[in-house]
């Protein structure tokens, strides 16, 4: 166990880790806040429309086209929120330069998931279709 402790101690002495340790806020605080907004976003007034929308998403698609063509304002607002959230989750998030508010454009991962996959999974999360894996 002391070997592991010494390895950890060596790593945390490095400048890159010291910068993280010294931050005044959580490194991905903006992502955390946005995810909380998404998590508690009320879809009860347009749940049926969101289900219909999710069944009709065709791929490939461009996120900007999806936003511009959506006529239901409630769905459009949710798409905007999801799009912003994706820019904190993946380096390939569409419009990352504008929507990711960090100067260094930090993200959780370089997942390389398609925008389609991100969108479908975030919508599924909102529709509680992922409750089986979420409660395990």
PDB file of C-alpha atoms in Angstrom:
ATOM      1  CA  UNK A   1       0.000   0.000   0.000  1.00  0.00           C
ATOM      2  CA  UNK A   2       2.875   2.381   0.635  1.00  0.00           C
ATOM      3  CA  UNK A   3       3.960   1.984  -2.981  1.00  0.00           C
ATOM      4  CA  UNK A   4       0.547   3.169  -4.100  1.00  0.00           C
ATOM      5  CA  UNK A   5       0.653   6.066  -1.642  1.00  0.00           C
ATOM      6  CA  UNK A   6       4.061   7.168  -2.891  1.00  0.00           C
ATOM      7  CA  UNK A   7       2.887   6.975  -6.513  1.00  0.00           C
ATOM      8  CA  UNK A   8      -0.174   9.086  -5.695  1.00  0.00           C
ATOM      9  CA  UNK A   9       1.952  11.584  -3.783  1.00  0.00           C
ATOM     10  CA  UNK A  10       4.338  11.886  -6.737  1.00  0.00           C
ATOM     11  CA  UNK A  11       1.467  12.575  -9.119  1.00  0.00           C
ATOM     12  CA  UNK A  12      -0.239  15.198  -6.993  1.00  0.00           C
ATOM     13  CA  UNK A  13       3.004  17.144  -6.717  1.00  0.00           C
ATOM     14  CA  UNK A  14       3.009  17.699 -10.479  1.00  0.00           C
ATOM     15  CA  UNK A  15       2.038  21.191 -11.635  1.00  0.00           C
ATOM     16  CA  UNK A  16      -1.009  20.052 -13.610  1.00  0.00           C
ATOM     17  CA  UNK A  17      -2.514  18.392 -10.541  1.00  0.00           C
ATOM     18  CA  UNK A  18      -1.561  21.235  -8.231  1.00  0.00           C
ATOM     19  CA  UNK A  19      -3.455  23.643 -10.488  1.00  0.00           C
ATOM     20  CA  UNK A  20      -6.547  21.455 -10.147  1.00  0.00           C
ATOM     21  CA  UNK A  21      -6.156  21.158  -6.399  1.00  0.00           C
ATOM     22  CA  UNK A  22      -5.818  24.939  -6.025  1.00  0.00           C
ATOM     23  CA  UNK A  23      -8.955  25.830  -8.009  1.00  0.00           C
ATOM     24  CA  UNK A  24     -11.621  27.775  -6.135  1.00  0.00           C
ATOM     25  CA  UNK A  25     -14.402  25.699  -7.671  1.00  0.00           C
ATOM     26  CA  UNK A  26     -14.921  22.210  -9.023  1.00  0.00           C
ATOM     27  CA  UNK A  27     -13.045  21.830 -12.330  1.00  0.00           C
ATOM     28  CA  UNK A  28     -16.239  21.087 -14.282  1.00  0.00           C
ATOM     29  CA  UNK A  29     -18.625  23.190 -12.199  1.00  0.00           C
ATOM     30  CA  UNK A  30     -20.347  24.729 -15.221  1.00  0.00           C
ATOM     31  CA  UNK A  31     -21.063  21.251 -16.554  1.00  0.00           C
ATOM     32  CA  UNK A  32     -22.388  20.129 -13.181  1.00  0.00           C
ATOM     33  CA  UNK A  33     -24.715  23.133 -12.969  1.00  0.00           C
ATOM     34  CA  UNK A  34     -25.969  22.653 -16.524  1.00  0.00           C
ATOM     35  CA  UNK A  35     -26.560  18.938 -15.922  1.00  0.00           C
ATOM     36  CA  UNK A  36     -28.617  19.787 -12.821  1.00  0.00           C
ATOM     37  CA  UNK A  37     -30.668  22.186 -14.945  1.00  0.00           C
ATOM     38  CA  UNK A  38     -31.189  19.418 -17.502  1.00  0.00           C
ATOM     39  CA  UNK A  39     -31.954  16.784 -14.878  1.00  0.00           C
ATOM     40  CA  UNK A  40     -34.719  18.876 -13.316  1.00  0.00           C
ATOM     41  CA  UNK A  41     -36.016  20.361 -16.556  1.00  0.00           C
ATOM     42  CA  UNK A  42     -39.770  19.797 -16.554  1.00  0.00           C
ATOM     43  CA  UNK A  43     -41.042  17.989 -19.638  1.00  0.00           C
ATOM     44  CA  UNK A  44     -44.478  17.109 -18.257  1.00  0.00           C
ATOM     45  CA  UNK A  45     -46.233  19.625 -20.528  1.00  0.00           C
ATOM     46  CA  UNK A  46     -44.718  18.220 -23.716  1.00  0.00           C
ATOM     47  CA  UNK A  47     -43.793  14.621 -22.865  1.00  0.00           C
ATOM     48  CA  UNK A  48     -45.957  13.121 -25.630  1.00  0.00           C
ATOM     49  CA  UNK A  49     -44.521  15.520 -28.197  1.00  0.00           C
ATOM     50  CA  UNK A  50     -41.004  14.676 -27.026  1.00  0.00           C
ATOM     51  CA  UNK A  51     -41.694  10.946 -27.430  1.00  0.00           C
ATOM     52  CA  UNK A  52     -42.984  11.575 -30.968  1.00  0.00           C
ATOM     53  CA  UNK A  53     -39.980  13.782 -31.724  1.00  0.00           C
ATOM     54  CA  UNK A  54     -37.528  11.130 -30.480  1.00  0.00           C
ATOM     55  CA  UNK A  55     -39.105   8.484 -32.708  1.00  0.00           C
ATOM     56  CA  UNK A  56     -38.624  10.661 -35.769  1.00  0.00           C
ATOM     57  CA  UNK A  57     -35.017  11.760 -35.388  1.00  0.00           C
ATOM     58  CA  UNK A  58     -33.261  10.660 -38.523  1.00  0.00           C
ATOM     59  CA  UNK A  59     -29.552  10.275 -38.894  1.00  0.00           C
ATOM     60  CA  UNK A  60     -27.270  11.620 -39.986  1.00  0.00           C
ATOM     61  CA  UNK A  61     -28.351  15.091 -39.029  1.00  0.00           C
ATOM     62  CA  UNK A  62     -26.817  18.444 -38.260  1.00  0.00           C
ATOM     63  CA  UNK A  63     -27.601  19.838 -34.830  1.00  0.00           C
ATOM     64  CA  UNK A  64     -28.068  23.356 -36.190  1.00  0.00           C
ATOM     65  CA  UNK A  65     -30.608  22.078 -38.724  1.00  0.00           C
ATOM     66  CA  UNK A  66     -32.463  20.216 -36.011  1.00  0.00           C
ATOM     67  CA  UNK A  67     -32.658  23.396 -33.916  1.00  0.00           C
ATOM     68  CA  UNK A  68     -33.636  25.650 -36.802  1.00  0.00           C
ATOM     69  CA  UNK A  69     -36.340  23.296 -38.114  1.00  0.00           C
ATOM     70  CA  UNK A  70     -37.994  22.476 -34.802  1.00  0.00           C
ATOM     71  CA  UNK A  71     -41.309  24.315 -34.531  1.00  0.00           C
ATOM     72  CA  UNK A  72     -42.276  23.241 -31.007  1.00  0.00           C
ATOM     73  CA  UNK A  73     -40.671  25.852 -28.736  1.00  0.00           C
ATOM     74  CA  UNK A  74     -40.562  23.520 -25.713  1.00  0.00           C
ATOM     75  CA  UNK A  75     -38.654  20.871 -27.649  1.00  0.00           C
ATOM     76  CA  UNK A  76     -36.418  23.519 -29.188  1.00  0.00           C
ATOM     77  CA  UNK A  77     -35.464  24.810 -25.723  1.00  0.00           C
ATOM     78  CA  UNK A  78     -34.688  21.269 -24.552  1.00  0.00           C
ATOM     79  CA  UNK A  79     -32.597  20.642 -27.692  1.00  0.00           C
ATOM     80  CA  UNK A  80     -30.669  23.824 -26.983  1.00  0.00           C
ATOM     81  CA  UNK A  81     -30.046  22.712 -23.391  1.00  0.00           C
ATOM     82  CA  UNK A  82     -28.931  19.237 -24.530  1.00  0.00           C
ATOM     83  CA  UNK A  83     -26.682  20.728 -27.204  1.00  0.00           C
ATOM     84  CA  UNK A  84     -24.986  22.934 -24.631  1.00  0.00           C
ATOM     85  CA  UNK A  85     -24.606  19.973 -22.295  1.00  0.00           C
ATOM     86  CA  UNK A  86     -22.969  17.850 -25.002  1.00  0.00           C
ATOM     87  CA  UNK A  87     -20.252  20.502 -25.374  1.00  0.00           C
ATOM     88  CA  UNK A  88     -19.157  19.740 -21.810  1.00  0.00           C
ATOM     89  CA  UNK A  89     -19.304  15.976 -22.291  1.00  0.00           C
ATOM     90  CA  UNK A  90     -17.439  15.490 -25.566  1.00  0.00           C
ATOM     91  CA  UNK A  91     -14.723  17.288 -27.517  1.00  0.00           C
ATOM     92  CA  UNK A  92     -16.811  16.772 -30.662  1.00  0.00           C
ATOM     93  CA  UNK A  93     -19.876  18.601 -29.315  1.00  0.00           C
ATOM     94  CA  UNK A  94     -21.386  20.811 -32.000  1.00  0.00           C
ATOM     95  CA  UNK A  95     -20.860  24.545 -31.414  1.00  0.00           C
ATOM     96  CA  UNK A  96     -18.374  23.888 -28.599  1.00  0.00           C
ATOM     97  CA  UNK A  97     -16.625  27.220 -29.237  1.00  0.00           C
ATOM     98  CA  UNK A  98     -19.757  29.157 -28.395  1.00  0.00           C
ATOM     99  CA  UNK A  99     -21.658  26.943 -25.951  1.00  0.00           C
ATOM    100  CA  UNK A 100     -18.823  25.628 -23.769  1.00  0.00           C
ATOM    101  CA  UNK A 101     -18.121  28.596 -21.511  1.00  0.00           C
ATOM    102  CA  UNK A 102     -14.634  27.531 -20.437  1.00  0.00           C
ATOM    103  CA  UNK A 103     -11.789  29.419 -22.102  1.00  0.00           C
ATOM    104  CA  UNK A 104      -9.863  26.162 -22.520  1.00  0.00           C
ATOM    105  CA  UNK A 105     -13.023  24.297 -23.720  1.00  0.00           C
ATOM    106  CA  UNK A 106     -12.507  21.528 -21.147  1.00  0.00           C
ATOM    107  CA  UNK A 107     -14.750  18.496 -21.397  1.00  0.00           C
ATOM    108  CA  UNK A 108     -15.379  15.288 -19.513  1.00  0.00           C
ATOM    109  CA  UNK A 109     -14.196  13.042 -22.331  1.00  0.00           C
ATOM    110  CA  UNK A 110     -13.182  12.534 -25.892  1.00  0.00           C
ATOM    111  CA  UNK A 111     -15.979  10.050 -26.393  1.00  0.00           C
ATOM    112  CA  UNK A 112     -16.412  10.553 -30.134  1.00  0.00           C
ATOM    113  CA  UNK A 113     -20.065   9.628 -29.901  1.00  0.00           C
ATOM    114  CA  UNK A 114     -22.179  10.987 -32.679  1.00  0.00           C
ATOM    115  CA  UNK A 115     -24.451  13.925 -31.901  1.00  0.00           C
ATOM    116  CA  UNK A 116     -27.301  11.551 -32.687  1.00  0.00           C
ATOM    117  CA  UNK A 117     -26.220   9.128 -29.921  1.00  0.00           C
ATOM    118  CA  UNK A 118     -25.809  11.913 -27.378  1.00  0.00           C
ATOM    119  CA  UNK A 119     -29.186  13.397 -28.242  1.00  0.00           C
ATOM    120  CA  UNK A 120     -31.084  10.100 -28.191  1.00  0.00           C
ATOM    121  CA  UNK A 121     -29.555   9.092 -24.868  1.00  0.00           C
ATOM    122  CA  UNK A 122     -30.198  12.439 -23.194  1.00  0.00           C
ATOM    123  CA  UNK A 123     -33.819  12.363 -24.400  1.00  0.00           C
ATOM    124  CA  UNK A 124     -34.160   8.779 -23.154  1.00  0.00           C
ATOM    125  CA  UNK A 125     -32.837   9.911 -19.794  1.00  0.00           C
ATOM    126  CA  UNK A 126     -35.479  12.637 -19.652  1.00  0.00           C
ATOM    127  CA  UNK A 127     -38.197  10.174 -20.592  1.00  0.00           C
ATOM    128  CA  UNK A 128     -37.005   7.861 -17.805  1.00  0.00           C
ATOM    129  CA  UNK A 129     -36.417   4.989 -20.198  1.00  0.00           C
ATOM    130  CA  UNK A 130     -33.028   4.488 -18.618  1.00  0.00           C
ATOM    131  CA  UNK A 131     -34.498   3.865 -15.159  1.00  0.00           C
ATOM    132  CA  UNK A 132     -33.388   0.202 -15.204  1.00  0.00           C
ATOM    133  CA  UNK A 133     -29.672   0.926 -15.413  1.00  0.00           C
ATOM    134  CA  UNK A 134     -29.910   4.086 -13.331  1.00  0.00           C
ATOM    135  CA  UNK A 135     -31.371   2.324 -10.285  1.00  0.00           C
ATOM    136  CA  UNK A 136     -29.158  -0.762 -10.265  1.00  0.00           C
TER     137      UNK A 136
END
